[in-house]
CSV table of C-alpha atoms in Angstrom, one decimal:
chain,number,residue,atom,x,y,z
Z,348,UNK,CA,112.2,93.4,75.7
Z,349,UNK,CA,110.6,96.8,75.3
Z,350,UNK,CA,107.3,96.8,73.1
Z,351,UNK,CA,106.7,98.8,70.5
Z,352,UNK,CA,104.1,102.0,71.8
Z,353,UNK,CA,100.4,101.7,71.0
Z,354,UNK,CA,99.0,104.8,70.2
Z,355,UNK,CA,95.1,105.8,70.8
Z,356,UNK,CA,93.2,108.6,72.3
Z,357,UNK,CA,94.2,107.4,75.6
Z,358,UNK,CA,98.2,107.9,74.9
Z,359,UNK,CA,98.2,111.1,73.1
Z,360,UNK,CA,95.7,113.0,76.1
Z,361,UNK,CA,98.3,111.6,78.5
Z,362,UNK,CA,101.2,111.4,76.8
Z,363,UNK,CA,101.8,107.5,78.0
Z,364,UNK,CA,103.5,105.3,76.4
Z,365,UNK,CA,100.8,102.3,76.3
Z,366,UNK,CA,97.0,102.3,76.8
Z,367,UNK,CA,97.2,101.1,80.4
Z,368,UNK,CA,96.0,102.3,83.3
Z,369,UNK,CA,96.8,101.6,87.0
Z,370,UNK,CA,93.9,102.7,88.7
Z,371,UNK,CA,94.1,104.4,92.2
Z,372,UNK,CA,93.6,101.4,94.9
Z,373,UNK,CA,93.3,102.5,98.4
Z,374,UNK,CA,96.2,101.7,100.6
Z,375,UNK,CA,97.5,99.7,97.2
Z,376,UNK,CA,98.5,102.3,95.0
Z,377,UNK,CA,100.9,104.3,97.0
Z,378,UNK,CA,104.6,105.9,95.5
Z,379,UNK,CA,106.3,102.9,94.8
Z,380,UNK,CA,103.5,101.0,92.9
Z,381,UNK,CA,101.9,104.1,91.0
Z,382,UNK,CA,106.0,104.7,90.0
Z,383,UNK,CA,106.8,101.3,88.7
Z,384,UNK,CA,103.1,101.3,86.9
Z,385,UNK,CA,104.5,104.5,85.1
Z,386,UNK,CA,108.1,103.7,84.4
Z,387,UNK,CA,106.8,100.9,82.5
Z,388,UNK,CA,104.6,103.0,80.3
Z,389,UNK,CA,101.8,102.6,81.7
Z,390,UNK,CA,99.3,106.0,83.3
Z,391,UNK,CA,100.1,105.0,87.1
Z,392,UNK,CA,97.5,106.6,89.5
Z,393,UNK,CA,97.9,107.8,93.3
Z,394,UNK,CA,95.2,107.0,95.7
Z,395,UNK,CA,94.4,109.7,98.0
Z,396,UNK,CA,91.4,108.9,99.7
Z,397,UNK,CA,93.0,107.6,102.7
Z,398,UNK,CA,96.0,110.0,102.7
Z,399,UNK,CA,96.1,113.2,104.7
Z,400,UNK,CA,96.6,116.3,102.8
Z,401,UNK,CA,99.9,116.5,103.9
Z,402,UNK,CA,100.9,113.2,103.4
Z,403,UNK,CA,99.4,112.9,99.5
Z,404,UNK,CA,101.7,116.1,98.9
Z,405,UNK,CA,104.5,114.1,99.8
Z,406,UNK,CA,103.3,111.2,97.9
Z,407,UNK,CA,102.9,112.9,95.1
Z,408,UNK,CA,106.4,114.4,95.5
Z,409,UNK,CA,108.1,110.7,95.9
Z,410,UNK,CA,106.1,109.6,92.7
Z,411,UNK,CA,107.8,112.7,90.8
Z,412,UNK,CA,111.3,111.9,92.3
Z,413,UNK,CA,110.8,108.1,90.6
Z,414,UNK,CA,109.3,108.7,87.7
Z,415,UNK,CA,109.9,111.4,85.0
Z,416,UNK,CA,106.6,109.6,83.3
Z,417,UNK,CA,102.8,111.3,83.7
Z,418,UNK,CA,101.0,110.0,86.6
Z,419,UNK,CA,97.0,110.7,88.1
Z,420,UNK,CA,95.9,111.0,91.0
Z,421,UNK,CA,92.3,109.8,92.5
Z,422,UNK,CA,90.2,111.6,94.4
Z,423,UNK,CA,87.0,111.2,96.2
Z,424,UNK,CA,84.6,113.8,94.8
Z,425,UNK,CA,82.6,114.0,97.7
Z,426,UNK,CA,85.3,114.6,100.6
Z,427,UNK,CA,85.1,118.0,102.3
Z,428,UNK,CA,88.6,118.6,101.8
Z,429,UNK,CA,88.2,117.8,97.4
Z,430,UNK,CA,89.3,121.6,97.0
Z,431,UNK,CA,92.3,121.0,99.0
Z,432,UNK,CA,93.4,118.0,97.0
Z,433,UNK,CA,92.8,119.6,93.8
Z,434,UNK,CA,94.9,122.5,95.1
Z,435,UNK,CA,97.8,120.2,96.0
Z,436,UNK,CA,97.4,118.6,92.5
Z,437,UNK,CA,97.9,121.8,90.5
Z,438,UNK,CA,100.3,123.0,92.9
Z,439,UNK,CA,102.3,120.0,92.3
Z,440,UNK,CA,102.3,119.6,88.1
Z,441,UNK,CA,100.6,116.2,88.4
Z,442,UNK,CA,99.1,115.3,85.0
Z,443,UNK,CA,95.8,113.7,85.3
Z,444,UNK,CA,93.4,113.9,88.0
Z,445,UNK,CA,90.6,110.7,88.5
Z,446,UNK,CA,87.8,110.9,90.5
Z,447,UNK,CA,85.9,107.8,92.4
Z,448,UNK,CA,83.1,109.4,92.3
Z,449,UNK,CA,82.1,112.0,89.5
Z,450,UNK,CA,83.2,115.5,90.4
Z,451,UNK,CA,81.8,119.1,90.2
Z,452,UNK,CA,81.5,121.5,87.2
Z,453,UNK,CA,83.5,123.6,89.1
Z,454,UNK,CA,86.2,120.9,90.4
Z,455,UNK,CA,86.6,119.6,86.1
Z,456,UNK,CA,87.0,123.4,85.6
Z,457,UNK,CA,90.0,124.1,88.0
Z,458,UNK,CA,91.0,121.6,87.1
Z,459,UNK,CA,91.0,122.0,83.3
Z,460,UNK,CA,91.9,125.6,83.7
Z,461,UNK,CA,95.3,124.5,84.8
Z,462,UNK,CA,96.2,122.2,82.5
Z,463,UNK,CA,95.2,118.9,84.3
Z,464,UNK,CA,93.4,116.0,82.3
Z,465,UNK,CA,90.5,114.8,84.1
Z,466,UNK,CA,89.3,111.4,84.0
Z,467,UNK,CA,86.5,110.7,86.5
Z,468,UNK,CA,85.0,106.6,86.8
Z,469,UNK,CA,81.7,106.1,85.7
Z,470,UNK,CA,79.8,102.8,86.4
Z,471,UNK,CA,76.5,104.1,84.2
Z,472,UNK,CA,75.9,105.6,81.2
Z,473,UNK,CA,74.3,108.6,82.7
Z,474,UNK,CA,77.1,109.5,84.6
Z,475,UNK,CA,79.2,109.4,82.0
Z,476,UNK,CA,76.9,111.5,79.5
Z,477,UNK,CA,76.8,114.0,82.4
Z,478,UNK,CA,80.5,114.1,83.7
Z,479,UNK,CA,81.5,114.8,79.2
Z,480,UNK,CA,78.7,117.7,78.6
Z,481,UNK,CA,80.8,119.0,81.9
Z,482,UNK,CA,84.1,118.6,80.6
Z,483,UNK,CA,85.7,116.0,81.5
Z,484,UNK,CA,88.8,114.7,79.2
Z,485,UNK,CA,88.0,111.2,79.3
Z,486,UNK,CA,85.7,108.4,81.3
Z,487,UNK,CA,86.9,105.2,83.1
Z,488,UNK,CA,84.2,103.3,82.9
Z,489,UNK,CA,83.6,99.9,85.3
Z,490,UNK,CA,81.6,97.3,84.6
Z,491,UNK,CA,80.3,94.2,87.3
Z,492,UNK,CA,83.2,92.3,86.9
Z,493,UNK,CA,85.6,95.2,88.8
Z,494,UNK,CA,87.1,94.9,92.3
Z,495,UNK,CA,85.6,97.5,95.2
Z,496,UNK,CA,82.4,99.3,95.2
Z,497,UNK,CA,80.4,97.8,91.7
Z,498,UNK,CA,77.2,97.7,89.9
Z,499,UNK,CA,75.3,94.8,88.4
Z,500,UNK,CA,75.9,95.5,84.7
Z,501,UNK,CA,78.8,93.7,82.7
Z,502,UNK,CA,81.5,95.5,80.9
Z,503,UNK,CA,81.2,94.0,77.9
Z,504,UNK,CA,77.5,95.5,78.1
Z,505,UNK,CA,78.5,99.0,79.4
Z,506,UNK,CA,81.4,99.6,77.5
Z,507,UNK,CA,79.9,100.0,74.4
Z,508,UNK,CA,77.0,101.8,75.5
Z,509,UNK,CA,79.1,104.4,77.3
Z,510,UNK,CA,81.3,104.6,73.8
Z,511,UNK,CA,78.1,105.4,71.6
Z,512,UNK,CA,77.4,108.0,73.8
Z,513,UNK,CA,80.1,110.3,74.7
Z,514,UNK,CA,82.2,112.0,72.4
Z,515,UNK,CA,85.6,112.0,74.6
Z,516,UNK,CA,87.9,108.9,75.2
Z,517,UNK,CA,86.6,105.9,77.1
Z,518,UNK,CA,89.3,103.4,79.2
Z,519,UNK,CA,87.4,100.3,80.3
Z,520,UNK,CA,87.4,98.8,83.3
Z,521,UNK,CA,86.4,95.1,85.0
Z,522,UNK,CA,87.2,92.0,84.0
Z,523,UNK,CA,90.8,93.3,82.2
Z,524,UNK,CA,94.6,91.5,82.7
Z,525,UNK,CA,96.3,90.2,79.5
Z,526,UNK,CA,96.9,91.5,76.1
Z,527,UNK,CA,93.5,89.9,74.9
Z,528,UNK,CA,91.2,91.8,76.9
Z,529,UNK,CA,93.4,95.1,75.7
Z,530,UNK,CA,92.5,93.9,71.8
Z,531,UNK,CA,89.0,93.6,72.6
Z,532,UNK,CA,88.3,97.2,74.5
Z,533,UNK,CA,89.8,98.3,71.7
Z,534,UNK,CA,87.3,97.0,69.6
Z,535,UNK,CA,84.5,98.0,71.4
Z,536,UNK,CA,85.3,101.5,70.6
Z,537,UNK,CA,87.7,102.0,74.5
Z,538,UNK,CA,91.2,103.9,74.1
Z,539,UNK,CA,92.6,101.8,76.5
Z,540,UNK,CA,91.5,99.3,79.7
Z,541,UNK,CA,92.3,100.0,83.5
Z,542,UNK,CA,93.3,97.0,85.7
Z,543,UNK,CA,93.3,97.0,89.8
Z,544,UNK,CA,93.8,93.4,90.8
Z,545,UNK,CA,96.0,92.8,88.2
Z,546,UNK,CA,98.1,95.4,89.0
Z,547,UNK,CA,98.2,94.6,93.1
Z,548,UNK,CA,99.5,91.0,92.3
Z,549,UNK,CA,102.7,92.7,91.0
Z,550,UNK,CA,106.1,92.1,92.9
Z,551,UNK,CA,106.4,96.1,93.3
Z,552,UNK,CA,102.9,96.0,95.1
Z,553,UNK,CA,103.4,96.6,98.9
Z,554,UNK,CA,100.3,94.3,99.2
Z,555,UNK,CA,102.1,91.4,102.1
Z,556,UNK,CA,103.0,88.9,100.3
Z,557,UNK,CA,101.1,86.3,102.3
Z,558,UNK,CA,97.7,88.4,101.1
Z,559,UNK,CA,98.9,88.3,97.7
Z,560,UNK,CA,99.0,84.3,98.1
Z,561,UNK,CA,95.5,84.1,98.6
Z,562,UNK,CA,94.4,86.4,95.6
Z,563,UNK,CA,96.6,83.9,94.0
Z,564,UNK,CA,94.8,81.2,95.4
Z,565,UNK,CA,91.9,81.9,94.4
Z,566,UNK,CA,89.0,80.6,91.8
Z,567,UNK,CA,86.8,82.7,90.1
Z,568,UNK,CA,84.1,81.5,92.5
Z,569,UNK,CA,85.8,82.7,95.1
Z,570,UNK,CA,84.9,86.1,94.5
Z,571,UNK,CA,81.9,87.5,95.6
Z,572,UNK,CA,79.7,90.7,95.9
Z,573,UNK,CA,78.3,91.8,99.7
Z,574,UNK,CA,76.6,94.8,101.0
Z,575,UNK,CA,77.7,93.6,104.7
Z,576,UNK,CA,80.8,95.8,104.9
Z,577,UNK,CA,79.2,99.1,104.2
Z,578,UNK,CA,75.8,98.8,102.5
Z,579,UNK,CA,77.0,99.1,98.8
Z,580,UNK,CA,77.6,96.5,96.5
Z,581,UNK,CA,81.7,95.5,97.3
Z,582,UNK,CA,83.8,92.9,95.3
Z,583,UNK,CA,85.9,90.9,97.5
Z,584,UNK,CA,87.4,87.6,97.8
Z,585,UNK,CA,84.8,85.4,100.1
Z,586,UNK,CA,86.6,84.6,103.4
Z,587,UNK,CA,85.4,83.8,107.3
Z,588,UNK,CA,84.8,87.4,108.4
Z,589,UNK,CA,82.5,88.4,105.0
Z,590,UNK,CA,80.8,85.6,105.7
Z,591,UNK,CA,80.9,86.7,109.3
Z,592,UNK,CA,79.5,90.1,108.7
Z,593,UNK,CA,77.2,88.9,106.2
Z,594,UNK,CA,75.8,86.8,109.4
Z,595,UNK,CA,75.5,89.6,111.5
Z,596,UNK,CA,73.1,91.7,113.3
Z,597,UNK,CA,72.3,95.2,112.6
Z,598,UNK,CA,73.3,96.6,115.8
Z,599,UNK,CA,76.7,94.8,115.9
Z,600,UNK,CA,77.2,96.3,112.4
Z,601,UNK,CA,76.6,99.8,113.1
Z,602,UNK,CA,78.6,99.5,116.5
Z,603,UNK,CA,81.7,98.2,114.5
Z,604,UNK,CA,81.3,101.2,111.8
Z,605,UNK,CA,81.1,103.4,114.6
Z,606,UNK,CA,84.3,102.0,115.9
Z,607,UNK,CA,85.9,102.2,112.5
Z,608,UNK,CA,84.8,105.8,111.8
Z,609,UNK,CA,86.5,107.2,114.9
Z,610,UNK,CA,89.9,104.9,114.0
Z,611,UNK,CA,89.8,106.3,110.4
Z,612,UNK,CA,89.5,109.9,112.0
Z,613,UNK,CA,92.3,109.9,113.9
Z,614,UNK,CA,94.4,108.1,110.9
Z,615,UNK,CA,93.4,110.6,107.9
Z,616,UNK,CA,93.4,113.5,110.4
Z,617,UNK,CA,89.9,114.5,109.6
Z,618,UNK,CA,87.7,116.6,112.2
Z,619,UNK,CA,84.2,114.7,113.5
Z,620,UNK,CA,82.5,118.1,111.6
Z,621,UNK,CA,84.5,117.4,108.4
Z,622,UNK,CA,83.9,113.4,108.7
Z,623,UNK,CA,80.1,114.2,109.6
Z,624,UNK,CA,80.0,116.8,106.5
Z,625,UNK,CA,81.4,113.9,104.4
Z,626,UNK,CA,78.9,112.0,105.0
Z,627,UNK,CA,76.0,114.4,104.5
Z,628,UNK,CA,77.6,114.2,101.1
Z,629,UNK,CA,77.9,110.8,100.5
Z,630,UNK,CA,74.0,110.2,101.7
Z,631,UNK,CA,73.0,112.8,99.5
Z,632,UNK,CA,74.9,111.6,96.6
Z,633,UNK,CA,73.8,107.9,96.6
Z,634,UNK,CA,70.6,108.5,98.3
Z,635,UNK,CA,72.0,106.1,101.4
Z,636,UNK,CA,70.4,105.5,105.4
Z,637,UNK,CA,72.3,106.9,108.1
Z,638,UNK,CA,72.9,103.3,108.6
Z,639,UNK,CA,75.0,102.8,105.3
Z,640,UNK,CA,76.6,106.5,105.6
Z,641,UNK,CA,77.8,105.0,109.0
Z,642,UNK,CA,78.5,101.6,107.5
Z,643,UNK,CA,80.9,103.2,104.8
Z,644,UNK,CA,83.5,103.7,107.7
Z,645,UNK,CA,84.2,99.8,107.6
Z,646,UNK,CA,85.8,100.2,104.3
Z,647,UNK,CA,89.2,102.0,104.7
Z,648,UNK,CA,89.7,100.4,108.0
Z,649,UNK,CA,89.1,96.7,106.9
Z,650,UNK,CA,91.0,97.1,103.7
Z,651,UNK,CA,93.8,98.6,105.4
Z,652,UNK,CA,93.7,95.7,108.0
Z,653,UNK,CA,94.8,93.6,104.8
Z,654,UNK,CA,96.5,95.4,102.4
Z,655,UNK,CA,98.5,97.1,105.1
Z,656,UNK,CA,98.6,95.3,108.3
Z,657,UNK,CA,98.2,91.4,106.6
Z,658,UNK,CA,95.4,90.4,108.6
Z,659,UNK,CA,93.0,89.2,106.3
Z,660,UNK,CA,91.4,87.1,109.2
Z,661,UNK,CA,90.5,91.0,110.2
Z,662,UNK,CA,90.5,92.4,107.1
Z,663,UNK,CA,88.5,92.3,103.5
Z,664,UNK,CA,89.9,92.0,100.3
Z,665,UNK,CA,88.3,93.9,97.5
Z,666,UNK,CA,89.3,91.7,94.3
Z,667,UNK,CA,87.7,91.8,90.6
Z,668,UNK,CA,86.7,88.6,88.9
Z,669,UNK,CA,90.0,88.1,87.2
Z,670,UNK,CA,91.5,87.7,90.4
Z,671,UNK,CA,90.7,83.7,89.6
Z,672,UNK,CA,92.4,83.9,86.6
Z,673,UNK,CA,95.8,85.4,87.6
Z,674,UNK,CA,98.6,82.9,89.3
Z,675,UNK,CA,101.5,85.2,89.4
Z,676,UNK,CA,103.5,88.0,90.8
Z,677,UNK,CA,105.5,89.6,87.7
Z,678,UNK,CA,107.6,93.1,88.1
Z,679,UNK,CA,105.0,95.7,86.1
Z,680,UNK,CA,107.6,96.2,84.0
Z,681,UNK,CA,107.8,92.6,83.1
Z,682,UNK,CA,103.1,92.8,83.2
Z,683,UNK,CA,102.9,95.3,80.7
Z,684,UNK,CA,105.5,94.6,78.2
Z,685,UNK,CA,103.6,91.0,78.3
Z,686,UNK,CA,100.3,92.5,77.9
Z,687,UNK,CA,101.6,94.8,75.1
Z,688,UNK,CA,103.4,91.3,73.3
Z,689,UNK,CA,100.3,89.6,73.8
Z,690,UNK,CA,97.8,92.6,72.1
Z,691,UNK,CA,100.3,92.8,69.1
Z,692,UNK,CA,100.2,89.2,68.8
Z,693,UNK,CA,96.3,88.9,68.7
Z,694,UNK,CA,95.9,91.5,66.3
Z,695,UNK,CA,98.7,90.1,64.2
Z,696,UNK,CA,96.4,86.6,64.2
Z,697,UNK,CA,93.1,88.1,63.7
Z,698,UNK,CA,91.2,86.8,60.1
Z,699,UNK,CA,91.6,89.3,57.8
């Protein structure tokens, strides 16, 4: 049964039904998850990062013949090609634009200048202080406990810090997958809470189902944080080849990125000028070696080895902590109208 709507900051700058958010999971949250996510009332987001321009247009086209619901899509701030994307999104009526990383003055203003929300993710309180006096909508904000590329602070730390300090609507992020969590963000201060893993072990991911059995499978323990796979901090679910490339030599690790950079150019359709542009960017923008700008290739290509092609014995797995605590595969129609139960229920119960 349908619950009733929840109403915050979050659902009346989106116009979504219930404070959740399906955040934009590379090679995860493709048409038919981000479309489920937002039939069932939740703010559904596309990830673009490893789609061709031409192939998030028709992505964002298959969302829109699904769904009459808002959806995002995410964007890397930093890509050569951002201006394209953005185009595509305005062009294209999509609601919300998210950002990885956080985006231009200029990007939030197109952006804002045509009617799209913008809700960039923000892993520090600087960057969120500096992303809000630039105009951004709202701030997704990730503490240590999130899946992919994290930092070492814990969201029940950052979340209210980043709420005292900003003005616009915060969604928290890491560490989030029942109704309980969604009770407490809210009482932090947070309009709402985002959720990856939670979200990817959903029967309308196209995750394999076999890689979905051993997010299932695992213990919170089982989840660890590694620079081996491209010099940043990555949550992932420990297995033979992190613990593999953890072992490795410098040498073998840049001749594998090397590898992976020219597979993931010929896959996205990116020019060597725009990939090596890119990654004058990225260096710039995290202060990183050559080494880790070449290093940041493994990423796309490992995750797509398992969340596309099912090889996790070639593939990582980029998992947040709750990833120990989940041990099923519900519809996310059937996720979110428990989660929404669940958060009535807990504030129903709480002393008054």
């Amino acid at each position: 049964m349908e619950s009733a709507p929840m109403e915050t900051a979050l659902t009346r700058l989106t116009g979504v039904r219930y404070p959740l958010v399906q955040t934009g999971m590379g090679w995860v949250a493709g048409p038919r998850l981000v479309s489920a996510a937002a039939n069932a009332g939740a703010l559904g987001i596309l990830a673009s990062a490893t789609m061709t321009t031409g192939g998030l247009r028709a992505a964002v086209r298959e969302v829109a013949s699904r769904t009459d619901a808002p959806f995002g899509v995410n964007l890397r701030a930093d890509a050569g090609d951002a201006a394209e994307r953005v185009r595509i999104i305005v062009d294209e009526g999509v609601q919300v634009a998210s950002f990885a990383l956080a985006p231009s003055r200029e990007l939030i203003t197109r952006l804002k200048d045509a009617g799209v929300v913008v809700i960039p993710s923000v892993g520090a309180r600087r960057h969120a202080e500096k992303v809000a006096a630039w105009g951004a909508d709202a701030v997704i904000v990730q503490g240590g406990e999130g899946g992919g590329h994290t930092g070492n602070v814990a969201t029940s730390v950052l979340l209210p810090q980043v709420v005292d300090a900003v003005g616009i609507p915060v969604i928290a992020a890491g560490g989030f997958f029942d109704g309980r969590g969604l009770v407490a963000a809210l009482a932090y201060g947070a309009a709402g809470i985002a959720m990856g893993t939670r979200f990817l072990l959903t029967s309308d991911s196209t995750v394999p189902r076999a890689v979905q059995a051993r997010y299932l499978a695992a213990a919170v323990h089982d989840v660890t944080v590694t620079t081996a796979v491209d010099g940043l901090p990555h949550r992932m679910l420990r297995s033979a080849l992190v613990t593999s490339l953890e072992r490795s030599g410098g040498a073998g690790a840049l001749l594998r990125a090397v590898r992976h950079t020219a597979s993931f150019r010929k896959l996205s359709g990116l020019s060597w000028p725009r990939l090596v542009r890119d990654g004058l960017a990225l260096k710039r923008g995290k202060e990183l070696t050559w080494s880790q700008v070449l290093l940041a290739a493994n990423t796309p290509m490992l995750l797509k080895a398992s969340m596309v092609d099912g090889r996790t014995d070639l593939g990582v797995m980029a998992a947040g902590q709750v990833a120990g605590l989940i041990d099923d595969l519900p519809s996310c129609s059937e996720l979110v109208d428990r989660i929404m139960a669940e958060a009535h229920r807990t504030l129903t119960a709480l002393p008054r």
